[in-house]
Coordinates of C-alpha atoms in Angstrom, one line a residue:
M278 CA 49.9 -31.4 37.1
N279 CA 52.4 -34.6 35.0
R280 CA 49.9 -36.7 34.6
L281 CA 47.4 -34.4 32.8
L282 CA 50.3 -33.1 30.8
S283 CA 50.7 -36.4 29.7
F284 CA 46.9 -36.8 29.0
L285 CA 47.0 -33.9 26.9
V286 CA 49.9 -34.6 24.7
A287 CA 48.2 -37.7 23.8
A288 CA 44.8 -36.7 23.1
A289 CA 46.6 -34.0 20.7
L290 CA 48.5 -37.2 18.8
V291 CA 45.7 -39.7 18.9
G292 CA 44.1 -36.2 17.1
C293 CA 46.9 -35.7 14.5
T294 CA 47.2 -39.0 13.4
Q295 CA 42.8 -39.8 13.1
T296 CA 42.8 -36.3 10.2
T297 CA 42.0 -37.6 7.0
P298 CA 44.0 -35.2 4.4
A299 CA 42.1 -33.3 2.3
P300 CA 41.7 -34.2 -0.7
T301 CA 42.5 -33.1 -3.8
P302 CA 40.7 -30.8 -5.4
A303 CA 39.4 -32.1 -8.8
P304 CA 41.2 -30.0 -11.9
V305 CA 38.9 -27.3 -13.4
Q306 CA 37.5 -28.1 -16.8
P307 CA 38.4 -26.1 -19.3
G308 CA 34.8 -24.0 -20.7
A309 CA 33.4 -24.9 -17.2
Y310 CA 32.5 -21.5 -16.4
P311 CA 33.7 -17.7 -17.9
A312 CA 37.0 -16.6 -16.1
P313 CA 37.0 -13.1 -15.2
E314 CA 38.1 -10.4 -17.8
P315 CA 41.8 -9.4 -17.2
S316 CA 40.6 -6.0 -16.7
A317 CA 41.3 -5.3 -12.9
N318 CA 38.4 -3.1 -13.0
W319 CA 36.3 -5.8 -14.4
R320 CA 33.9 -5.5 -10.9
A321 CA 33.4 -2.1 -11.8
T322 CA 30.6 -3.0 -14.6
P323 CA 27.3 -4.5 -13.1
P324 CA 26.7 -7.5 -16.0
A325 CA 23.4 -6.7 -18.1
P326 CA 19.7 -8.1 -16.8
A327 CA 19.0 -11.5 -18.0
P328 CA 16.0 -11.6 -20.1
A329 CA 12.7 -11.5 -18.2
R330 CA 10.7 -14.8 -18.0
P331 CA 8.1 -15.4 -19.5
Y332 CA 4.7 -15.2 -17.5
D333 CA 1.5 -16.2 -17.8
F334 CA -1.2 -14.0 -15.2
P335 CA -3.9 -17.3 -14.0
D336 CA -7.2 -17.2 -16.0
V337 CA -9.8 -15.9 -13.8
E338 CA -13.5 -17.6 -14.5
R339 CA -15.7 -14.9 -13.7
I340 CA -19.7 -16.0 -12.1
T341 CA -22.5 -13.7 -10.5
L342 CA -24.9 -15.5 -8.3
D343 CA -28.7 -14.4 -8.5
N344 CA -27.9 -12.1 -5.8
G345 CA -25.8 -10.0 -7.6
L346 CA -22.4 -11.5 -5.5
R347 CA -20.2 -11.4 -8.6
V348 CA -17.6 -14.7 -7.7
L349 CA -13.9 -14.5 -9.7
V350 CA -11.9 -17.3 -9.7
A351 CA -7.8 -18.1 -10.5
R352 CA -6.6 -21.3 -9.8
T353 CA -2.7 -22.1 -9.3
T354 CA -1.4 -25.0 -8.1
N355 CA 2.2 -24.6 -7.3
A356 CA 0.6 -24.9 -3.5
P357 CA -1.9 -25.9 -1.4
L358 CA -3.1 -22.9 0.0
V359 CA -6.2 -21.3 -1.2
T360 CA -7.1 -17.4 -0.4
V361 CA -10.9 -16.1 0.4
R362 CA -11.4 -12.4 -0.3
A363 CA -14.3 -10.4 0.3
V364 CA -14.3 -7.5 -1.8
V365 CA -16.8 -4.7 -0.5
R366 CA -16.9 -2.0 -3.4
S367 CA -17.6 0.7 -0.4
G368 CA -14.8 2.4 2.0
A369 CA -14.0 6.0 3.5
I370 CA -15.0 7.4 1.0
H371 CA -18.5 6.9 2.0
D372 CA -17.7 8.9 5.6
S373 CA -19.3 11.9 6.5
A374 CA -16.8 14.4 8.2
S375 CA -18.4 13.8 11.0
K376 CA -18.5 10.4 11.4
A377 CA -15.0 10.3 9.7
G378 CA -13.7 6.5 10.8
L379 CA -16.6 4.4 10.7
A380 CA -16.2 2.6 7.5
T381 CA -12.6 1.2 9.1
L382 CA -14.0 1.0 12.8
M383 CA -16.7 -1.0 11.5
A384 CA -14.9 -3.3 9.1
N385 CA -12.2 -3.8 12.6
L386 CA -15.5 -5.3 14.3
V387 CA -16.4 -7.6 12.0
D388 CA -14.3 -10.6 12.9
E389 CA -14.8 -10.2 16.5
G390 CA -17.3 -12.3 16.6
A391 CA -20.4 -14.1 13.9
G392 CA -22.9 -16.1 14.0
S393 CA -22.6 -18.7 17.0
R394 CA -19.5 -17.9 17.8
N395 CA -18.1 -14.7 20.2
A396 CA -14.7 -13.5 19.6
I397 CA -12.9 -16.1 21.2
Q398 CA -14.8 -18.4 20.2
L399 CA -14.0 -17.3 16.4
A400 CA -10.5 -16.8 16.8
E401 CA -10.1 -20.3 18.5
A402 CA -12.3 -22.2 15.5
I403 CA -10.1 -20.4 12.9
G404 CA -7.0 -20.9 14.8
D405 CA -7.8 -25.1 14.9
L406 CA -7.8 -25.1 11.1
G407 CA -4.5 -23.1 10.6
A408 CA -5.9 -20.7 9.2
S409 CA -6.0 -16.9 9.3
I410 CA -9.0 -14.2 9.0
S411 CA -8.3 -10.9 9.1
A412 CA -10.9 -7.6 7.6
G413 CA -10.4 -4.1 7.3
A414 CA -10.9 -1.2 4.9
D415 CA -9.4 1.7 2.8
W416 CA -10.8 4.0 0.6
D417 CA -12.1 2.6 -1.7
A418 CA -13.3 -0.7 -0.8
S419 CA -14.1 -3.0 2.5
F420 CA -12.3 -6.5 3.3
V421 CA -12.4 -9.8 4.7
N422 CA -10.0 -12.4 3.9
L423 CA -9.2 -16.2 4.7
D424 CA -5.6 -17.5 4.0
I425 CA -6.3 -21.6 4.8
L426 CA -5.2 -25.2 3.5
R427 CA -7.0 -26.4 0.9
S428 CA -8.2 -29.4 2.8
Q429 CA -9.8 -27.2 5.4
L430 CA -11.5 -24.3 3.0
P431 CA -15.3 -26.0 3.1
R432 CA -14.8 -25.8 7.2
G433 CA -13.3 -22.1 6.7
F434 CA -15.4 -20.8 4.1
E435 CA -18.7 -21.3 6.6
I436 CA -16.8 -19.2 9.4
F437 CA -15.6 -16.8 6.4
A438 CA -19.0 -16.3 5.5
D439 CA -20.4 -15.9 8.6
V440 CA -18.1 -12.5 9.3
L441 CA -19.1 -11.4 6.1
R442 CA -22.9 -11.5 6.6
S443 CA -23.7 -12.1 9.9
P444 CA -21.2 -10.5 12.3
R445 CA -22.2 -9.6 15.7
F446 CA -21.0 -6.3 17.0
D447 CA -21.4 -7.3 20.0
N448 CA -21.5 -4.2 22.6
A449 CA -18.6 -5.5 24.9
D450 CA -16.7 -5.7 21.5
F451 CA -17.4 -2.6 20.1
E452 CA -16.5 -0.5 23.1
R453 CA -13.2 -2.0 23.2
V454 CA -11.9 -1.9 19.6
K455 CA -13.7 1.9 20.0
R456 CA -11.3 2.8 22.4
E457 CA -8.1 1.1 20.5
R458 CA -8.8 3.4 18.1
L459 CA -9.3 6.9 20.1
T460 CA -5.9 5.5 22.1
S461 CA -3.9 5.1 18.1
L462 CA -5.4 8.3 17.7
L463 CA -4.0 10.8 21.0
Q464 CA -1.1 8.5 20.2
Q465 CA -1.3 9.8 16.9
R466 CA -1.2 13.0 18.1
D467 CA 2.6 13.4 18.8
Q468 CA 3.6 11.5 15.6
A469 CA 5.0 13.6 12.9
N470 CA 4.2 11.3 9.5
A471 CA 0.9 10.8 11.1
I472 CA 0.4 14.7 11.4
A473 CA 2.0 15.7 8.2
T474 CA -0.8 12.8 6.4
N475 CA -3.5 14.4 8.2
R476 CA -2.6 17.7 7.2
F477 CA -1.8 17.2 3.8
A478 CA -5.1 15.6 2.9
Q479 CA -6.5 18.1 4.2
F480 CA -4.9 21.1 2.6
V481 CA -5.0 19.4 -0.9
Y482 CA -9.1 18.2 -0.5
A483 CA -10.9 20.4 1.8
G484 CA -14.4 19.6 1.8
T485 CA -14.3 16.9 0.2
P486 CA -14.4 13.1 1.8
Y487 CA -10.4 12.4 1.2
G488 CA -9.6 15.5 3.1
N489 CA -11.2 13.6 6.6
P490 CA -8.7 11.4 8.2
M491 CA -9.4 8.0 7.0
L492 CA -8.9 6.8 10.3
G493 CA -11.1 9.3 11.6
T494 CA -10.3 12.2 15.2
E495 CA -11.1 11.9 18.8
A496 CA -13.9 13.7 17.9
T497 CA -15.4 12.3 16.0
V498 CA -14.4 8.4 16.3
G499 CA -15.8 9.2 19.7
G500 CA -19.9 10.5 18.2
I501 CA -19.9 6.9 16.7
T502 CA -22.0 4.7 18.3
R503 CA -22.4 1.3 17.6
N504 CA -26.4 1.8 15.7
D505 CA -23.9 3.7 13.4
V506 CA -21.8 0.7 13.4
R507 CA -24.5 -1.4 12.3
N508 CA -26.3 0.9 9.6
F509 CA -23.3 1.4 8.1
Y510 CA -23.2 -2.0 7.5
N511 CA -26.4 -2.8 6.5
R512 CA -26.5 -0.8 3.8
H513 CA -23.3 -1.3 2.1
W514 CA -21.9 -4.7 2.6
V515 CA -24.7 -6.4 0.8
P516 CA -23.7 -9.1 -2.0
N517 CA -25.0 -7.0 -4.7
N518 CA -21.9 -4.7 -4.1
T519 CA -19.7 -7.4 -3.3
S520 CA -17.1 -9.4 -4.9
L521 CA -15.7 -12.5 -3.5
I522 CA -12.9 -13.5 -5.1
M523 CA -10.9 -17.2 -4.7
A524 CA -6.9 -17.5 -5.3
G525 CA -4.9 -21.0 -5.3
D526 CA -6.1 -24.4 -5.7
I527 CA -10.2 -24.1 -6.4
D528 CA -11.5 -25.1 -9.2
V529 CA -14.6 -22.8 -10.5
T530 CA -16.7 -26.2 -9.7
T531 CA -15.8 -26.3 -6.2
A532 CA -16.2 -22.1 -5.3
R533 CA -19.5 -22.2 -7.4
E534 CA -20.7 -24.7 -4.7
L535 CA -19.6 -23.0 -1.6
A536 CA -20.5 -19.2 -3.0
N537 CA -24.4 -21.2 -3.7
R538 CA -24.7 -23.0 0.2
Y539 CA -22.8 -20.5 2.1
L540 CA -23.7 -17.6 0.6
G541 CA -26.8 -18.2 -2.2
A542 CA -28.6 -16.8 0.5
W543 CA -27.2 -13.3 1.6
K544 CA -30.2 -11.1 1.2
R545 CA -29.2 -8.0 -1.7
G546 CA -29.9 -4.8 -1.0
A547 CA -30.2 -1.4 -2.5
D548 CA -27.6 0.3 -5.1
V549 CA -24.7 1.6 -3.3
P550 CA -23.8 4.7 -5.3
D551 CA -20.4 6.0 -6.5
I552 CA -18.9 9.1 -4.7
S553 CA -17.3 11.5 -6.4
V554 CA -14.1 13.9 -5.4
S555 CA -12.7 16.9 -6.9
A556 CA -9.9 18.9 -5.4
P557 CA -10.3 22.0 -4.8
S558 CA -8.0 23.8 -7.4
I559 CA -4.5 25.6 -6.4
E560 CA -3.8 29.1 -8.1
Q561 CA -0.4 29.0 -6.8
S562 CA 2.2 27.0 -4.9
R563 CA 2.2 28.1 -0.8
I564 CA 3.2 26.8 2.4
F565 CA 1.6 25.6 4.6
L566 CA 3.5 25.2 8.4
V567 CA 2.3 23.0 11.0
D568 CA 4.1 24.1 14.4
R569 CA 5.3 21.4 16.4
P570 CA 7.2 23.5 19.6
A571 CA 9.6 20.4 20.5
A572 CA 10.5 19.2 16.4
V573 CA 14.1 18.7 15.9
Q574 CA 13.1 17.8 12.1
S575 CA 10.6 18.5 10.2
E576 CA 7.8 16.6 7.8
I577 CA 8.3 17.8 4.6
R578 CA 5.0 16.9 1.8
V579 CA 5.2 18.4 -1.7
G580 CA 2.4 17.5 -4.1
H581 CA -1.1 18.1 -5.1
A582 CA -4.5 15.6 -6.5
G583 CA -3.2 13.5 -8.6
V584 CA -5.1 10.8 -11.2
S585 CA -7.8 7.7 -10.4
R586 CA -6.1 4.3 -10.5
S587 CA -7.7 3.7 -14.2
T588 CA -5.6 6.1 -16.0
E589 CA -4.4 5.0 -19.3
D590 CA -1.4 7.0 -18.5
Y591 CA -0.8 4.2 -15.5
F592 CA 2.7 3.1 -16.9
P593 CA 4.5 5.8 -18.0
L594 CA 3.0 7.2 -14.2
I595 CA 4.8 4.2 -12.1
T596 CA 7.7 4.5 -14.6
M597 CA 7.6 8.4 -14.3
N598 CA 7.9 7.8 -10.6
A599 CA 10.2 5.3 -10.5
I600 CA 12.3 8.2 -11.7
L601 CA 11.2 10.4 -9.7
G602 CA 11.1 9.0 -6.1
G603 CA 10.0 5.6 -6.5
I604 CA 13.4 3.5 -5.6
F605 CA 16.4 3.9 -3.8
T606 CA 18.4 5.1 -6.6
S607 CA 15.4 7.2 -7.5
R608 CA 16.7 11.4 -7.9
L609 CA 15.0 12.6 -5.2
N610 CA 16.8 10.2 -2.7
L611 CA 20.2 10.9 -4.6
N612 CA 19.8 14.3 -4.3
L613 CA 18.4 14.4 -0.2
R614 CA 20.4 11.9 0.8
E615 CA 23.1 10.6 -1.1
K616 CA 24.6 14.2 -2.3
H617 CA 23.4 16.4 0.2
G618 CA 22.8 14.1 3.7
Y619 CA 20.0 15.9 4.4
T620 CA 17.8 12.8 5.2
Y621 CA 17.7 9.2 5.6
G622 CA 15.3 8.8 2.6
A623 CA 13.3 10.6 0.1
R624 CA 10.3 9.5 -1.9
S625 CA 7.5 10.4 -4.2
Q626 CA 4.4 8.8 -5.1
F627 CA 0.8 8.3 -6.8
A628 CA -2.1 7.1 -4.3
F629 CA -3.9 5.5 -7.2
R630 CA -7.9 5.6 -5.8
R631 CA -10.8 5.4 -7.8
Q632 CA -11.6 8.9 -8.0
A633 CA -8.1 11.2 -7.9
G634 CA -5.4 10.6 -5.0
P635 CA -2.5 12.3 -4.7
F636 CA 0.4 12.4 -5.7
Q637 CA 3.2 13.8 -3.3
A638 CA 7.2 13.8 -2.9
S639 CA 7.8 13.6 1.0
T640 CA 10.6 13.8 3.3
A641 CA 11.7 13.7 6.5
V642 CA 14.8 16.3 7.8
R643 CA 16.8 18.3 10.2
N644 CA 15.6 21.8 11.4
E645 CA 18.3 23.5 9.9
V646 CA 18.5 22.1 6.5
T647 CA 14.1 22.2 6.1
T648 CA 14.5 25.0 3.6
E649 CA 17.1 23.6 1.1
S650 CA 15.3 20.7 1.6
V651 CA 12.0 22.0 0.3
R652 CA 14.5 24.3 -2.6
E653 CA 15.4 21.0 -3.6
T654 CA 12.2 19.2 -3.5
V655 CA 10.3 21.5 -5.9
G656 CA 13.8 21.7 -7.8
E657 CA 13.5 18.4 -8.4
L658 CA 9.7 18.0 -9.8
K659 CA 10.3 21.1 -11.9
R660 CA 13.0 19.2 -14.1
L661 CA 11.3 16.4 -14.2
R662 CA 8.7 18.4 -16.1
T663 CA 11.9 19.5 -18.6
G664 CA 12.4 16.1 -20.5
D665 CA 15.5 15.9 -18.9
I666 CA 15.5 11.9 -18.7
T667 CA 18.8 9.6 -19.9
G668 CA 18.5 6.6 -21.0
P669 CA 20.3 5.0 -18.7
E670 CA 18.0 5.9 -15.9
L671 CA 14.5 5.3 -17.7
E672 CA 16.1 1.7 -18.6
F673 CA 16.7 1.3 -14.6
A674 CA 13.4 2.4 -14.0
K675 CA 11.4 0.1 -15.9
N676 CA 14.1 -2.9 -16.1
Y677 CA 13.2 -2.7 -12.0
L678 CA 9.2 -2.8 -12.5
M679 CA 9.3 -5.5 -14.9
G680 CA 11.8 -7.0 -12.4
V681 CA 10.0 -7.1 -9.2
F682 CA 5.7 -8.0 -10.7
P683 CA 6.5 -11.6 -10.8
A684 CA 6.6 -11.3 -7.1
T685 CA 3.8 -9.4 -6.2
V686 CA 2.2 -12.4 -8.1
E687 CA 3.9 -15.2 -6.4
A688 CA 1.2 -16.4 -4.1
A689 CA -2.1 -16.8 -3.5
S690 CA -3.4 -13.7 -1.3
Q691 CA -0.9 -11.7 -3.3
L692 CA -2.7 -13.2 -6.7
S693 CA -5.8 -12.2 -5.2
R694 CA -5.2 -8.8 -4.3
R695 CA -4.3 -8.4 -8.6
I696 CA -7.8 -9.9 -9.7
Q697 CA -9.1 -7.3 -7.1
E698 CA -7.6 -4.2 -8.7
L699 CA -9.2 -6.0 -12.0
E700 CA -12.4 -5.9 -10.5
L701 CA -12.4 -2.5 -8.3
Y702 CA -11.1 -0.3 -10.5
G703 CA -13.1 -2.0 -13.8
L704 CA -9.6 -3.1 -15.8
P705 CA -9.3 -5.2 -18.7
P706 CA -9.2 -8.8 -18.3
D707 CA -6.0 -9.2 -20.2
Y708 CA -3.9 -6.2 -17.6
F709 CA -1.7 -8.4 -15.7
D710 CA -0.6 -10.5 -18.7
Q711 CA 0.2 -7.1 -20.7
Y712 CA 1.8 -5.9 -17.7
R713 CA 5.3 -5.7 -18.3
Q714 CA 5.1 -6.0 -22.5
R715 CA 3.5 -2.0 -21.2
I716 CA 6.3 -1.0 -18.9
A717 CA 8.6 -1.8 -21.8
A718 CA 6.8 0.3 -24.1
V719 CA 7.4 3.7 -22.4
T720 CA 9.5 6.0 -23.8
K721 CA 11.0 9.6 -22.3
N722 CA 8.6 10.8 -24.7
D723 CA 5.4 9.4 -22.7
I724 CA 7.8 10.4 -19.5
A725 CA 7.8 13.5 -20.1
R726 CA 4.5 13.8 -21.4
V727 CA 2.9 12.7 -18.4
A728 CA 4.9 14.8 -15.8
Q729 CA 3.8 18.3 -17.7
K730 CA 0.1 17.0 -17.6
Y731 CA 0.1 15.5 -13.7
V732 CA 3.5 16.9 -11.9
N733 CA 2.5 21.2 -11.1
P734 CA 5.5 22.0 -8.6
D735 CA 4.6 25.4 -9.2
R736 CA 0.5 24.9 -8.2
S737 CA 1.1 22.5 -5.1
V738 CA 0.4 22.1 -1.2
I739 CA 4.0 22.8 0.6
L740 CA 3.6 21.2 4.0
V741 CA 6.3 21.5 6.4
V742 CA 5.3 19.7 10.0
G743 CA 8.5 21.2 12.4
K744 CA 9.2 24.2 14.5
A745 CA 8.2 27.1 13.6
S746 CA 10.3 28.9 15.7
E747 CA 13.3 28.1 13.7
V748 CA 12.1 27.4 10.2
H749 CA 9.7 30.0 9.8
G750 CA 11.4 32.7 9.1
P751 CA 14.0 30.8 6.3
L752 CA 10.7 29.6 4.7
Q753 CA 9.6 32.7 4.2
A754 CA 13.0 33.6 1.9
L755 CA 12.5 31.1 -0.6
G756 CA 9.1 33.2 -1.9
Y757 CA 5.5 31.4 -0.8
N758 CA 2.9 32.9 1.2
V759 CA 3.7 31.2 4.5
G760 CA 0.7 30.1 6.6
V761 CA 1.5 28.5 10.0
Y762 CA -1.1 26.1 12.0
D763 CA -1.9 23.7 14.9
I764 CA -1.7 20.1 14.4
E765 CA -5.1 20.0 13.7
G766 CA -4.7 21.7 11.1
R767 CA -5.8 25.6 12.7
P768 CA -4.6 28.9 11.4
L769 CA -2.4 30.1 14.3
A770 CA -1.3 33.8 14.8
Q771 CA 1.7 35.0 13.0

């Protein structure tokens, strides 16, 4: 014990003798950095935002092959990466009511084996290149995406071209992906948010393609056959209905050579007609209450059909939406979350599509504050229409939107999505060069004008997905007609 104590004392002394004294800090040179203001409250006022850094959207060069395939090339050299994005200008809007979910199911299958490679071989080939490939669809279009190192692009593009023009649609893959979709749809039957999304679309867009679930239903997906998938592909996935976007470390000469070599022989198809969507008129607001008997909270949606992406009012609208519910400091969130404590979050959005997608305000709240939350949400929409916009909240919204914009075009994959907007929605070539300037030019009068034009709380669908036995009576006190429905949107006896 004494020997151990002696050892520890000696070790401590050695450690002390070897410690190097801390260097004396160099004196601060006058003017090296500004000292804080002497006021004790100097932190109470945030610093003013710095001027926006200059940003130039890359030039987009355009080529059209003999088969009608449009090729768009944007070169950036900040990383040795390339994103290749095929945009087929057909999506879920082309699904019939009886085959809802077909476009998205087909898009999920194109990278499950293509050309001479089955699903496993294709995944291994892409993995060996250190690349990634994916496919999908939304309302307006279908996509195939390749992200790859510049040095591996020729080999990766060959696989990408197979996926785009020669998917296999093997029966085993079709059955597996279809089962996965049906399982997902079954799970969504117990997800209030998914129910609210589907029922809101149904009640706003009844009788139109936008009223159908984009992923389909158990009945419609269950009825989709492998022939349906192949027929949809053959009809819509043709070069003259497709744009090929190549962004990143690639020049237009290389892009042209790859497109001609691997896609030049892709056979042109018949022109695909556009689909028009016109939402039914809403004469006056009413409440659609979807009953979930075991629910402890309510999903709320308030809104109606909005406006297409190509609208000239896009910049006033996104600024207005930022003020209303598009960012954390928005009116809806400050009201429902911060002031009243009804929810973890409330938001609003315009779903900009080729046709007029929906506008909606949304939140999820406890059963006992459902009625109050509906009242406050509608109240904020009405207040917005009065033109009651303060200078600080307008400037904050504009600074936020201008500030985040460069972060949405940094990577090649992000740049390709912005170019997709130009192509898919027919926007001018200099659209993103002027993006921040057009936000900066938005005024209070612009906000008041678009609020009056595009937001109408008196002619809205008010959707509540919740426990009808608890919320039905209080909701009636709001003075609206209240209809009760099951989770499939079928009326229930009251």
